[in-house]
XYZ file of C-alpha atoms in Angstrom:
527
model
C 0.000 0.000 0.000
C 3.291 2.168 -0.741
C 2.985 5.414 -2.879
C 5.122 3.823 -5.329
C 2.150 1.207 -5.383
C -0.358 4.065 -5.715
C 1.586 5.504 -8.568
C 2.302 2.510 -10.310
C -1.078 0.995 -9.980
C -2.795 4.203 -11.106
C -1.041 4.263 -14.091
C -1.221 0.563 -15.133
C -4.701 0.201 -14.930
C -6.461 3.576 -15.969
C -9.402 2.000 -16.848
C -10.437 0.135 -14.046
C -9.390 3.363 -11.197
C -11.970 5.641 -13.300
C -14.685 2.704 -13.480
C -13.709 2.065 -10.117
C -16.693 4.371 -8.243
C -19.480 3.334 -11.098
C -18.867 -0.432 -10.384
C -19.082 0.156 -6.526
C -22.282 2.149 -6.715
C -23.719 -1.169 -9.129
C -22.522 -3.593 -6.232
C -24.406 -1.519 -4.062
C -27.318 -1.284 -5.742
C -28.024 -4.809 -6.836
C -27.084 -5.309 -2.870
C -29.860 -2.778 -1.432
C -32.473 -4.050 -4.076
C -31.564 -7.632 -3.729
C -32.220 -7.143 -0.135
C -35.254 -4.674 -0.048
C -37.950 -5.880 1.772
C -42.117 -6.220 1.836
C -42.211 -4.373 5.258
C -44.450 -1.989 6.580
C -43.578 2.064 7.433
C -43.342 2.270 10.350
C -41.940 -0.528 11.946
C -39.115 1.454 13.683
C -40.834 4.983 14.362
C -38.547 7.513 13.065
C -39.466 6.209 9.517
C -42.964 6.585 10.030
C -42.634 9.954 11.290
C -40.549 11.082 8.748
C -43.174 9.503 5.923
C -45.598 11.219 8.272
C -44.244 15.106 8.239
C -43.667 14.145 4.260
C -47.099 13.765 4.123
C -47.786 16.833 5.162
C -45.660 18.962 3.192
C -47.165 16.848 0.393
C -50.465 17.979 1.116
C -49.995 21.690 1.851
C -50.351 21.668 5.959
C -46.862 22.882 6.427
C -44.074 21.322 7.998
C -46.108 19.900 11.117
C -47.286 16.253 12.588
C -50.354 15.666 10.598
C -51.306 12.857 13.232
C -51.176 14.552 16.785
C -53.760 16.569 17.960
C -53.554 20.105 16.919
C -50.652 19.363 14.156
C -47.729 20.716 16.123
C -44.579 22.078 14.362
C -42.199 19.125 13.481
C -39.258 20.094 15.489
C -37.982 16.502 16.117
C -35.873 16.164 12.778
C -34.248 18.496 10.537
C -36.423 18.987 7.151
C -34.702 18.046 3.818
C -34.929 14.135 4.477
C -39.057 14.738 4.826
C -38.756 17.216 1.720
C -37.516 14.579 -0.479
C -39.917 12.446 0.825
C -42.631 14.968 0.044
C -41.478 15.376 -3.535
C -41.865 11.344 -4.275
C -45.257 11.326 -2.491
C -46.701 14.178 -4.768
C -45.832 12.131 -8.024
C -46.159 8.665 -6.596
C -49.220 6.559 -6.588
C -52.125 7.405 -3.580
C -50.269 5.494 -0.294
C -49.864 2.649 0.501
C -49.350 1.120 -3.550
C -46.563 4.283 -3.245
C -44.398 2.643 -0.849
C -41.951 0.853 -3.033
C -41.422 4.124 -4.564
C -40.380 4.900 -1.146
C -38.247 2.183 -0.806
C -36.560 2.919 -3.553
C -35.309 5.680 -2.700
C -32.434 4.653 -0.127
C -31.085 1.687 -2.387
C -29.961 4.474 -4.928
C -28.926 6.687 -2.351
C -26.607 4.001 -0.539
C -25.132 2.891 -4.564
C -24.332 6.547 -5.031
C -22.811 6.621 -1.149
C -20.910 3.603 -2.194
C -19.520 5.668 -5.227
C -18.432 8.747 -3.322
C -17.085 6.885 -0.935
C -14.511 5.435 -2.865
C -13.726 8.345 -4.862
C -13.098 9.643 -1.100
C -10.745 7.065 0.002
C -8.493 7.633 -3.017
C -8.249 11.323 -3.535
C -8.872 12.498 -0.313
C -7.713 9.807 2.111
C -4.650 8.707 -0.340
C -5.621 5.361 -0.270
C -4.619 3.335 -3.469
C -7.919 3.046 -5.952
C -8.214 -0.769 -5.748
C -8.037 -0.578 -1.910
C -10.476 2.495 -1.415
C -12.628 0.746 -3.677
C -12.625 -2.562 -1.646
C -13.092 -0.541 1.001
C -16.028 1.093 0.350
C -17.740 -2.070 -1.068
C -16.700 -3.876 2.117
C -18.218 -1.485 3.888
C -21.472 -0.735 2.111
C -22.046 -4.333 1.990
C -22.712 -4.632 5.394
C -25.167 -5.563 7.705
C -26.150 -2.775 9.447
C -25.811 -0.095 6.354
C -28.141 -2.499 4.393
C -30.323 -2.740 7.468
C -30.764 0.724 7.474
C -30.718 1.070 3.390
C -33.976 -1.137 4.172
C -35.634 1.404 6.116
C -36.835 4.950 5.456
C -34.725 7.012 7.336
C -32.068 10.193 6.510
C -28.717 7.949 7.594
C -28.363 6.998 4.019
C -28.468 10.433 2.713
C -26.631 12.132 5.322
C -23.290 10.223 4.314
C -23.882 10.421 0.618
C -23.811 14.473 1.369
C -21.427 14.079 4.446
C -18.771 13.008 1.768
C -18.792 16.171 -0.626
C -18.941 18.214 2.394
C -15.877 17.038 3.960
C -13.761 16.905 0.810
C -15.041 20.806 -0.036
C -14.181 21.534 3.444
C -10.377 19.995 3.081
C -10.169 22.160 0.255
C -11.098 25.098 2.077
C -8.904 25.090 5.097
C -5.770 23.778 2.640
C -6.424 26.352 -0.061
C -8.330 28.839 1.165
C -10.588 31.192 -1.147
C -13.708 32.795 0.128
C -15.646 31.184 -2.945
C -14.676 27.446 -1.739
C -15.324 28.447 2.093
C -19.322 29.486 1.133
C -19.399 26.290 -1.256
C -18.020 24.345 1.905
C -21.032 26.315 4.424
C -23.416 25.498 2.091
C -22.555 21.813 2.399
C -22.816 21.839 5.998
C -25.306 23.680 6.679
C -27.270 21.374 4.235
C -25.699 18.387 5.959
C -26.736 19.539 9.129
C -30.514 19.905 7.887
C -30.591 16.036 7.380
C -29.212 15.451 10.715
C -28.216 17.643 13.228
C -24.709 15.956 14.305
C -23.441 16.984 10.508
C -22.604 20.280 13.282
C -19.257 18.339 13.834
C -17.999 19.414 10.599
C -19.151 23.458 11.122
C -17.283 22.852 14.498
C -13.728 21.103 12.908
C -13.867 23.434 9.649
C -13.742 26.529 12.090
C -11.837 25.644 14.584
C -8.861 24.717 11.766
C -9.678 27.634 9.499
C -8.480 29.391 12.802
C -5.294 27.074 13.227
C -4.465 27.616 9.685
C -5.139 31.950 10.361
C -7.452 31.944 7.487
C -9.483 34.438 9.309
C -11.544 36.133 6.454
C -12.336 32.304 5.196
C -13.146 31.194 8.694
C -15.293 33.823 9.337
C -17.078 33.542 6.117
C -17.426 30.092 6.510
C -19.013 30.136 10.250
C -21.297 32.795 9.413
C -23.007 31.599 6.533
C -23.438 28.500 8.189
C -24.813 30.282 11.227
C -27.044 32.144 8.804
C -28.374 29.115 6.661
C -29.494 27.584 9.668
C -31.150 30.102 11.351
C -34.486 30.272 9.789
C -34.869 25.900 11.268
C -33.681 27.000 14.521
C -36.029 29.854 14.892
C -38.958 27.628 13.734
C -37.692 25.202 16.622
C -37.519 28.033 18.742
C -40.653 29.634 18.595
C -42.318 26.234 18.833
C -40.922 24.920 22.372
C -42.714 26.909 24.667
C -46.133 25.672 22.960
C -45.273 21.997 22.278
C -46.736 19.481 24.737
C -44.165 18.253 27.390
C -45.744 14.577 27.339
C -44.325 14.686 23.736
C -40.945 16.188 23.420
C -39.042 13.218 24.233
C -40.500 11.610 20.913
C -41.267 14.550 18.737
C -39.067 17.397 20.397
C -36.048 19.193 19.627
C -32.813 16.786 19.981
C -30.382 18.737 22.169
C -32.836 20.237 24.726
C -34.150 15.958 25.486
C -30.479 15.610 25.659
C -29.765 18.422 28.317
C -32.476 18.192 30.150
C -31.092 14.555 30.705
C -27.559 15.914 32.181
C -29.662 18.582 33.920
C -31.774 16.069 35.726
C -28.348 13.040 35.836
C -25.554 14.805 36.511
C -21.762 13.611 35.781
C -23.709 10.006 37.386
C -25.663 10.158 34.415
C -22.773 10.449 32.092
C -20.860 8.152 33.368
C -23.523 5.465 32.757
C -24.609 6.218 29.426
C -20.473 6.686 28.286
C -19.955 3.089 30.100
C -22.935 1.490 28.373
C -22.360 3.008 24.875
C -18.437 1.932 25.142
C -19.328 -1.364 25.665
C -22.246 -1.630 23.162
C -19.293 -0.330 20.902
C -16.493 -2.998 21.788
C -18.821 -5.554 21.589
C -20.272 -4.669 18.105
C -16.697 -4.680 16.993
C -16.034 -7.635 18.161
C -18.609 -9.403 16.228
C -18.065 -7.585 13.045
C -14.665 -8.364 13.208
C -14.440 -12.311 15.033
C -17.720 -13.083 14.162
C -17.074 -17.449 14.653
C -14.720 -16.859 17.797
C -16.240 -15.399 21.007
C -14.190 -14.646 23.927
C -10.435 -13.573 23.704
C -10.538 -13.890 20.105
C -12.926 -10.908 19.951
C -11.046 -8.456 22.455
C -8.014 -9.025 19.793
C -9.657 -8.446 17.010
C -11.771 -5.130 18.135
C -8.331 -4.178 19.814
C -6.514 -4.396 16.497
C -9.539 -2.440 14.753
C -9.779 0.027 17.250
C -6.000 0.470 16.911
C -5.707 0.697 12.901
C -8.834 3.395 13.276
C -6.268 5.740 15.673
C -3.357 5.562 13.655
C -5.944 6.351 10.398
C -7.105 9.204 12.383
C -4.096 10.650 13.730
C -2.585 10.087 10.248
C -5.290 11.923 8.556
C -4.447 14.783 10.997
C -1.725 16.064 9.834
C -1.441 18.744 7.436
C -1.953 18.610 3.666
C -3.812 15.233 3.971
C -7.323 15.480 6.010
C -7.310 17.245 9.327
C -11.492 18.463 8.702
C -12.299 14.804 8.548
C -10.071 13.472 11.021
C -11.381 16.324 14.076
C -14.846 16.195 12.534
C -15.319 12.186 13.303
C -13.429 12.809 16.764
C -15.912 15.110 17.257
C -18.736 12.822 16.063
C -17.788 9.826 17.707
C -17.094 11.926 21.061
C -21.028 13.399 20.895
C -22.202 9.878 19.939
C -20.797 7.828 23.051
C -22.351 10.400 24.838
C -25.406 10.718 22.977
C -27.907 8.423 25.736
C -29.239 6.433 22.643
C -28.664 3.559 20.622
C -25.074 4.208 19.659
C -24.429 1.350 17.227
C -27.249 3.305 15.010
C -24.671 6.464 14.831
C -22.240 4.376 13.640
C -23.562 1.865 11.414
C -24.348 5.694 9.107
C -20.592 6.182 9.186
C -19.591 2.573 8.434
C -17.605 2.600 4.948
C -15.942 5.475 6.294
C -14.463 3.933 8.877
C -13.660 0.827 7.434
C -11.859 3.535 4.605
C -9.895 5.139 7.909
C -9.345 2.002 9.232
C -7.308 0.981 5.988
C -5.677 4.044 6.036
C -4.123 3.385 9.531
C -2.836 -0.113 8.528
C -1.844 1.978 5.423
C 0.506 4.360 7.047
C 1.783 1.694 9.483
C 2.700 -0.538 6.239
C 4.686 2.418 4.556
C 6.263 3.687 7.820
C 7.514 -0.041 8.474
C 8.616 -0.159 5.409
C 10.652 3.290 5.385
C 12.157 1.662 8.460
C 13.343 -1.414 6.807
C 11.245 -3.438 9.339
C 9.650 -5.635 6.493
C 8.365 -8.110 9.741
C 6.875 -5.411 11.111
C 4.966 -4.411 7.948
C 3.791 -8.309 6.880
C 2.523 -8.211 10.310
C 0.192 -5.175 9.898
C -0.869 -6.643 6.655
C -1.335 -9.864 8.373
C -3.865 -8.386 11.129
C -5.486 -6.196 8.716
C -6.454 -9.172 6.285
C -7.138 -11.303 9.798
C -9.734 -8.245 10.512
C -10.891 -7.974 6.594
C -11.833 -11.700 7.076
C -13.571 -11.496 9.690
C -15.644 -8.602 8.565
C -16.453 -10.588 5.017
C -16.733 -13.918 7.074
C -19.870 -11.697 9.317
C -21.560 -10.122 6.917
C -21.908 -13.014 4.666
C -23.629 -15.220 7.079
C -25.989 -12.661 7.568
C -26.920 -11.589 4.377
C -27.281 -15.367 3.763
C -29.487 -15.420 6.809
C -31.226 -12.358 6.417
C -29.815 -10.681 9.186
C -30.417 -7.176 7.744
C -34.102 -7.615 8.076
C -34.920 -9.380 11.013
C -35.120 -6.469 13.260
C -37.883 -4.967 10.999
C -39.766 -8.267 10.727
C -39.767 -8.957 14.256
C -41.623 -5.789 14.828
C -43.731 -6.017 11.187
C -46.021 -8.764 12.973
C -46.886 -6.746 16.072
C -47.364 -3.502 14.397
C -49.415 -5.291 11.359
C -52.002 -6.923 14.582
C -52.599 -3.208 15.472
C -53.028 -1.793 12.733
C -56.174 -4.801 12.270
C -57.326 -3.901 15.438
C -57.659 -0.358 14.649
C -59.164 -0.304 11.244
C -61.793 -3.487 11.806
C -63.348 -1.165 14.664
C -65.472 1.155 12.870
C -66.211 3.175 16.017
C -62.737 4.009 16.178
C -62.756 5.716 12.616
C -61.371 9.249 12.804
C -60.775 9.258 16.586
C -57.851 10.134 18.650
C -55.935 6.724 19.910
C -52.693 6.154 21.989
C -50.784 3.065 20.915
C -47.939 1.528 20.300
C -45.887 2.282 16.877
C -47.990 5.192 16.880
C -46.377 6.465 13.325
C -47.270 3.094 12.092
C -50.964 3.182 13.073
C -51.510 6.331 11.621
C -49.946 6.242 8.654
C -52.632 2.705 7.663
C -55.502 3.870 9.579
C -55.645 7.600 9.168
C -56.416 7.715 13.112
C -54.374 10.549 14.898
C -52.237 8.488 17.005
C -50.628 9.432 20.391
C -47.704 7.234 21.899
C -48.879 5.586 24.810
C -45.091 6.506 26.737
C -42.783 9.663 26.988
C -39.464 8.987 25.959
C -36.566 10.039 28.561
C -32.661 10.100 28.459
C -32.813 8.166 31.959
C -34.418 5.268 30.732
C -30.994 4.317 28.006
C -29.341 3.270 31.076
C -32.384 2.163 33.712
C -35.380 0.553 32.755
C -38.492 1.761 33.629
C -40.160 0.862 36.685
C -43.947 -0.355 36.284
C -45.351 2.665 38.100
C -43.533 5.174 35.673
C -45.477 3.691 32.969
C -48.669 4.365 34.907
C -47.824 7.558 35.637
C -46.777 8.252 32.237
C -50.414 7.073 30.743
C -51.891 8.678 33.181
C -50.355 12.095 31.963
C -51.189 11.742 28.435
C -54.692 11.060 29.459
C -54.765 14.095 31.355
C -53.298 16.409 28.832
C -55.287 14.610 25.765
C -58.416 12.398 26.563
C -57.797 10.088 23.652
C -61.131 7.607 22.840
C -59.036 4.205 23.222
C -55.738 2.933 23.550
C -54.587 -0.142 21.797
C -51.757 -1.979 22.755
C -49.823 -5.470 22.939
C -50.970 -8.288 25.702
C -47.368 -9.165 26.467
C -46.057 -5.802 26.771
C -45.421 -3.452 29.529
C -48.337 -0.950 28.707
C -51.130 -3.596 28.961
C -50.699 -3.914 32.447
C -50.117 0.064 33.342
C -53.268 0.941 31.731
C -55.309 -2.132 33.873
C -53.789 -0.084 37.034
C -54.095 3.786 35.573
C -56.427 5.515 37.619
C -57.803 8.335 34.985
C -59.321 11.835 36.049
C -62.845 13.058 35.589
C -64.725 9.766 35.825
C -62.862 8.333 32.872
C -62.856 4.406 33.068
C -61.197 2.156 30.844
C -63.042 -0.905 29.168
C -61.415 -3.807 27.341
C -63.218 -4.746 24.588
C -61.356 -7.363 22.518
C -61.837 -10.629 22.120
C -60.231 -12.912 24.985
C -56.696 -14.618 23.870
C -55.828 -12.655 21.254
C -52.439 -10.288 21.128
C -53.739 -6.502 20.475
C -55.565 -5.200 23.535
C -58.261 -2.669 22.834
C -59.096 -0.318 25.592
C -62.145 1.604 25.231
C -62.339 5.126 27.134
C -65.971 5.429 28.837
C -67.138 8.890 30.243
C -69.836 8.578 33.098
């Protein structure tokens, strides 16, 4: 992986370097549509809502949540993700015969990823064009990225424009230019309008615009930014104070749920959700990367990936090659582990670029080894690196043979598709306000506005629930909306809370489904 290998390869095979992005985004491609499935919407919320807000930009109610009572503002997620949504629902058949359409739309996304991704690795990242190329295929191949290719949600699109954005960015802080530092704010703040973490890169691009004294650039670049996002932020703003607490956990603003967590927690807090994403982290890379040994085996191999990662970031670092991308994902991965959520989510979005940093780590280690004359040194990189490259393959080919990239959505397609029976063979419940579980779901395929039936909390990433806080939860939402029924699952949590809810004004709940079966229907009845 020398330069003299870069160089030499380059020039003997032309051909194949410029095809090299085209055939990765075709791999891709076949890969996401190969492996799209029959799902519902829905099954994991945040694609429902996101179909959900589309739906209402489609239909002229403004950016809002067509399915809670009184629409409020959709302040949850940034807005271009539900925009592009928007645009395929206005020329796509009535919903649901549109969903495929739908589901369309991230396989392409993910092939183009794939693309940019390798064109990334080798011009930005200096990796050699057969390497960044295996790289990025490696990577986009994966379980989770497919898993989430399968869904309707931003991640896809957010690295497809993180890529461009970092590469402009580079350019920016190396070259400097005012015209290429408003190109590079225009990236990020559009980045940062699919999801809001893209603010790693406004954060890194200033902060070395400043190292590098490009002061008018840096300026320039911050402000626009600044200014871009403004008119979201005020929208966000101007909407807290009238949003309904019961809901901002699931449909509020991001980094107020977040500090009102370390508010409430304290440096306790913290320490439990860093602990419990760090070792979500270690173990996930210990099955991607010694996926048929357990024990041992698997501290090695995440040791040896976590290792090549470093050395690919601290490499990267340095001046003239990528210092924007290295700071950026330091940045990133630092707000992620403490982010009190799912953390292998944040990464699986980020996956072919870190597999491409990982390979530049065992790059630079292979080429300083070299320059050393220690020859053992560098078959012994290149020994762990293929040991961790087989592993990876060896993972994700048992589970695409197995399915793995659906299973999560099928396991919850069964319970959401009982509700959503429940719901629409009740004619009395046609047009009125329910709380239920995959609330998104149910009211995207029974036009019911649909309440959740919890309120979401930082605390409860790293402490379950008690059974009374689901009570008292229920018994909120009842209080603040008086929904007609609530439909939920036998065997879950909620059943049970609403049989001991105690509701105000005379309100008494009735269940009126059929004995043994799954979805419980709970009628409201007003004395």
């Amino acid at each position: 992986m020398s330069e003299t290998t870069v160089s030499a390869s380059g020039s003997r095979w032309p051909g194949l370097e410029r095809r090299a992005p085209w055939a990765a985004a075709l791999v891709a491609l076949v890969a996401g549509l190969l492996t799209m499935t029959s799902d519902p919407i829905g099954v994991f919320n945040d694609d429902g809502i996101y179909l959900l807000t589309a739906k209402a930009l489609a239909s002229g109610q403004g950016y809002v949540y067509p399915h809670l009572p009184g629409t409020p503002p959709a302040i949850h997620y940034p807005p271009v993700w539900p925009l592009l949504l928007a645009a395929v629902w206005k020329v796509a058949p009535a919903f649901p015969a549109s969903i495929v359409w739908f589901k369309l739309l991230n396989p392409v996304i993910t092939s183009l990823a794939a693309a940019g991704t390798t064109v990334l690795g080798r011009r930005l990242l200096g990796l050699p064009w057969w390497v960044a190329f295996l790289g990025a295929v490696a990577g986009t191949l994966s379980v989770p990225v497919l898993l989430l290719t399968n869904l309707l949600l931003s991640e896809p699109l957010f690295l497809l424009l993180l890529l461009p954005t970092l590469w402009l960015t580079e350019r920016a802080v190396r070259d400097g230019g005012v015209r290429l530092a408003l190109g590079a704010a225009a990236l990020v703040a559009l980045l940062v309008l699919v999801r809001t973490l893209g603010g790693v890169v406004l954060v890194a691009g200033t902060l070395l615009f400043a190292w590098e004294r490009r002061w008018k650039e840096g300026a320039v670049f911050a402000v626009v930014v600044v200014a871009l996002l403004l008119p979201w932020q005020l929208f966000v703003w101007r909407a807290i104070p009238d949003f309904p607490p019961e809901l901002l956990g699931s449909y509020g603003p991001y980094l107020d749920w977040v500090a009102t967590g370390y508010r409430e927690g304290g440096l306790p807090f913290l320490r439990q959700v860093v602990a419990k994403n760090l070792d979500a982290t270690w173990v996930m890379l210990g099955i991607f990367t010694s996926p048929l040994w357990d024990g041992a085996a698997r501290h090695v191999a995440a040791s040896l990936g976590t290792g090549l990662f470093a050395v690919g970031l601290v490499a990267l670092a340095r001046r003239g090659r990528a210092p924007v991308t290295s700071l950026a994902l330091v940045g990133y991965l630092v707000a992620v582990i403490a982010w009190p959520f799912w953390v292998d989510r944040f990464l699986w979005v980020m996956w072919p670029l870190l597999v491409l940093i990982t390979l530049v780590g065992a790059d630079a280690l292979v080429r300083g080894a070299r320059a050393a004359g220690r020859r053992q040194w560098a078959q012994g990189v290149l020994a762990a690196t293929a040991l961790l490259a087989l592993g990876h393959t060896t993972y994700n080919s048992r589970g695409l043979t197995r399915g793995w990239q659906a299973s999560a959505s099928h396991q919850m397609t069964g319970a959401g598709i009982r509700l959503i029976r429940a719901v629409n063979d009740d004619r009395s419940l046609d047009g009125q306000l329910i709380a239920a579980e995959l609330a998104p779901m149910l009211a995207l395929y029974t036009g019911n506005p649909v309440l959740p039936v919890e309120i979401l909390t930082p605390r409860e990433h790293v402490v379950d629930k008690a059974p009374a806080e689901h009570v008292a939860e229920l018994e909120r939402i009842d209080r603040r909306f008086h929904p007609t029924a609530y439909v939920v699952m036998h065997a879950g949590p909620f059943y049970s809370a609403l049989q001991a809810a105690t509701l105000d004004g005379g309100r008494t709940l009735v269940d009126v489904s059929p004995p043994g079966v799954p979805v419980r229907t709970l009628k409201v009845q007003v004395p």
